[in-house]
Amino acid sequence: MTIDPLHEDRVLILDFGSQYTQLIARRVRESHVYCEIHPFNLSLEKIRAFGPKGILLSGGPAGVYDLNAPFSDPGLFGLGIPVLGICYGMQLMARQLGGAVERADRREYGHALVEVQDPEKLFRDIEPEGVRVWMSHGDRILELPPGFRVLASSSNSPIAAMADPESRFYGVQFHPEVVHTPCGKTLLENFLYGICRCRPTWTMKSFVESVTRSLVEKIGSDHVICALSGGVDSSVVAVLLHNAIGSQLRCVFVDNGVLRKGEAESVRRVFRDHFEMNLTYLDAGHLFLDRLRGVTDPEAKRKIIGNLFIELFEKEARRLPPAKYLAQGTLYPDVIESVSFKGPSATIKTHHNVGGLPDRMDLELIEPLRELFKDEVRLVGRELGLPERIILRHPFPGPGLAIRILGEVTSEKLEILREADHIILEEMELAQWNDRVWQAFGVLLPVRSVGVMGDERTYEQALVLRAVESVDAMTADWAKLPYDLLQRISNRIINEVKGINRVVYDISSKPPSTIEWE
């Protein structure tokens, strides 16, 4: 098969169910080497077809002697391809190549120190004594497979790293992909560059050039329709396509009435005026509010907004020049989830997107970002010249402010929340905290409390301030915002937003809480 030069130097990650598997991929990508995650039981035929220069075996929650423990085809060790096993991946390598694994007397979780006895190629440029790493295991290697030697050890793991340099097989008991292993980047790059001989060809500049060529070739003279929300994913998709096919792209922006302050005007200004795109703007806020009248159940809100969006999008699409393709901002984590070792996740809640439209509208999908993680999408946005306010825009749910208003959604409540939300983001930006958190927003509660303003007693609503730090939104912790910033936000909201007399700060993590309240 013909491989794009951008992907010639590629590595394969086999997923054994580790919570860190996506992090391994991100670290590899950050080293400018293309990689993909596939299930642990990927066939040898598909591995050969992928053509990797190296294979990484992820960690996982199982033990190699557990009933139904995940095993890859042992034939992968006969392909002549370098392999790096991480945690469970190392234990699996040891067992499949003739070594022995045992349940450790003492499990090893968290920070640990390892001593490097043999730097070989894997530990090149890493100080040998007292190397700080992150452990997470209950088993350990008891006996090395034939041909292997010990590279490093810890007080609890006599074999914390091993290698068969002749076969180019390596294993580490710790997790080099996490930030708690400071030397992890160097170790991974030693494997990628020094052992696999990969070149750092994966850059967002080269990605833009490559994907633009492929879009031009695939689309030809046909037309594409794109649902533009103003978020970073759909914005990057729109600009990529606009640069590739120009007037053959038609973007549709549906103002559902539950957007942030000034968001609709900003989208029109950036994409219609600055990028000179064919942009259809639908002012449909009154329709959404009519459908939401009296609705308090959060899932019902989501379905109403999602179904009406599809209804309006379909109607508008029929008025436009016939299109062959529908563009979507599918990202690589969505692709991974569909083939994950763990299987598709249970639905916690539904956010509307344009899923389902291709079948109903007889359109083929165009997903130019399906190889990228979120941080890579932001880098692409910069390559394309998107404004920073779009690139760094906090994630915003499809149902918008409707699920940040607990209870019935009304125009009055929307106006209150819009103003409060605007103050939150403005103060976060002034304090240079906007880029340090994953999301920051307000939630309007259906709760009234007593307050005093001047000489008058008030009985108004309470607002929750929510700010979280996260990498991928799978887990999140509440942001430790400075007290003076919290004070400014609270004072401004109470003084400037009529209808709110109390601001509280949410200090819940995910799990057990979700980031959004509904």
GROMACS .gro file of N, CA and C in nm, residues 4-5 20 40 85-86 103 107 118 127 142 144 147-148 151 177 190 232 274 302 308 329 331 341 402 441 460:
model
   81
    4ASP      N    1   0.146   0.780   0.299
    4ASP     CA    2   0.182   0.922   0.294
    4ASP      C    3   0.317   0.940   0.363
    5PRO      N    4   0.410   1.019   0.304
    5PRO     CA    5   0.540   1.042   0.369
    5PRO      C    6   0.529   1.087   0.514
   20TYR      N    7  -0.373   0.474   3.088
   20TYR     CA    8  -0.274   0.565   3.032
   20TYR      C    9  -0.248   0.544   2.884
   40PHE      N   10  -0.527  -0.505   2.173
   40PHE     CA   11  -0.416  -0.596   2.198
   40PHE      C   12  -0.415  -0.717   2.105
   85GLY      N   13   0.766  -0.297   2.601
   85GLY     CA   14   0.655  -0.333   2.689
   85GLY      C   15   0.654  -0.243   2.811
   86ILE      N   16   0.537  -0.190   2.844
   86ILE     CA   17   0.522  -0.100   2.958
   86ILE      C   18   0.434  -0.167   3.063
  103ARG      N   19   0.329  -1.284   4.156
  103ARG     CA   20   0.260  -1.182   4.234
  103ARG      C   21   0.358  -1.129   4.337
  107ARG      N   22   0.281  -0.467   4.670
  107ARG     CA   23   0.247  -0.395   4.548
  107ARG      C   24   0.320  -0.261   4.546
  118ASP      N   25   2.249  -0.085   3.370
  118ASP     CA   26   2.298  -0.097   3.232
  118ASP      C   27   2.222   0.004   3.146
  127GLU      N   28   2.039   1.007   3.405
  127GLU     CA   29   2.126   0.984   3.520
  127GLU      C   30   2.096   0.848   3.580
  142LEU      N   31   0.994  -1.245   3.778
  142LEU     CA   32   1.072  -1.334   3.865
  142LEU      C   33   1.196  -1.385   3.792
  144LEU      N   34   1.406  -1.372   3.403
  144LEU     CA   35   1.419  -1.312   3.270
  144LEU      C   36   1.401  -1.415   3.160
  147GLY      N   37   1.810  -1.458   2.674
  147GLY     CA   38   1.863  -1.349   2.591
  147GLY      C   39   1.846  -1.212   2.651
  148PHE      N   40   1.769  -1.200   2.760
  148PHE     CA   41   1.745  -1.070   2.823
  148PHE      C   42   1.845  -1.043   2.936
  151LEU      N   43   1.826  -0.405   3.310
  151LEU     CA   44   1.874  -0.270   3.286
  151LEU      C   45   1.863  -0.183   3.411
  177GLU      N   46   0.519   0.734   3.034
  177GLU     CA   47   0.429   0.828   2.967
  177GLU      C   48   0.369   0.932   3.059
  190ASN      N   49   1.442   0.779   2.323
  190ASN     CA   50   1.551   0.685   2.300
  190ASN      C   51   1.500   0.562   2.225
  232VAL      N   52  -1.354   2.495   1.859
  232VAL     CA   53  -1.227   2.478   1.790
  232VAL      C   54  -1.232   2.366   1.686
  274HIS      N   55  -1.378   3.762   0.787
  274HIS     CA   56  -1.233   3.745   0.783
  274HIS      C   57  -1.191   3.636   0.684
  302ARG      N   58  -3.153   1.801   2.615
  302ARG     CA   59  -3.053   1.762   2.516
  302ARG      C   60  -3.119   1.709   2.389
  308LEU      N   61  -3.405   1.932   1.711
  308LEU     CA   62  -3.438   2.053   1.638
  308LEU      C   63  -3.321   2.101   1.553
  329GLY      N   64  -1.623   1.709   1.284
  329GLY     CA   65  -1.500   1.726   1.361
  329GLY      C   66  -1.467   1.608   1.449
  331LEU      N   67  -1.261   1.345   1.635
  331LEU     CA   68  -1.121   1.344   1.678
  331LEU      C   69  -1.076   1.201   1.707
  341PHE      N   70  -1.006  -0.167   2.369
  341PHE     CA   71  -1.005  -0.296   2.436
  341PHE      C   72  -1.122  -0.306   2.534
  402ALA      N   73  -2.836   2.585   2.808
  402ALA     CA   74  -2.958   2.517   2.851
  402ALA      C   75  -2.931   2.414   2.959
  441PHE      N   76  -1.691   2.814   3.402
  441PHE     CA   77  -1.824   2.858   3.363
  441PHE      C   78  -1.913   2.871   3.486
  460GLU      N   79  -3.289   3.636   4.578
  460GLU     CA   80  -3.252   3.613   4.439
  460GLU      C   81  -3.179   3.480   4.423
   0.00000   0.00000   0.00000
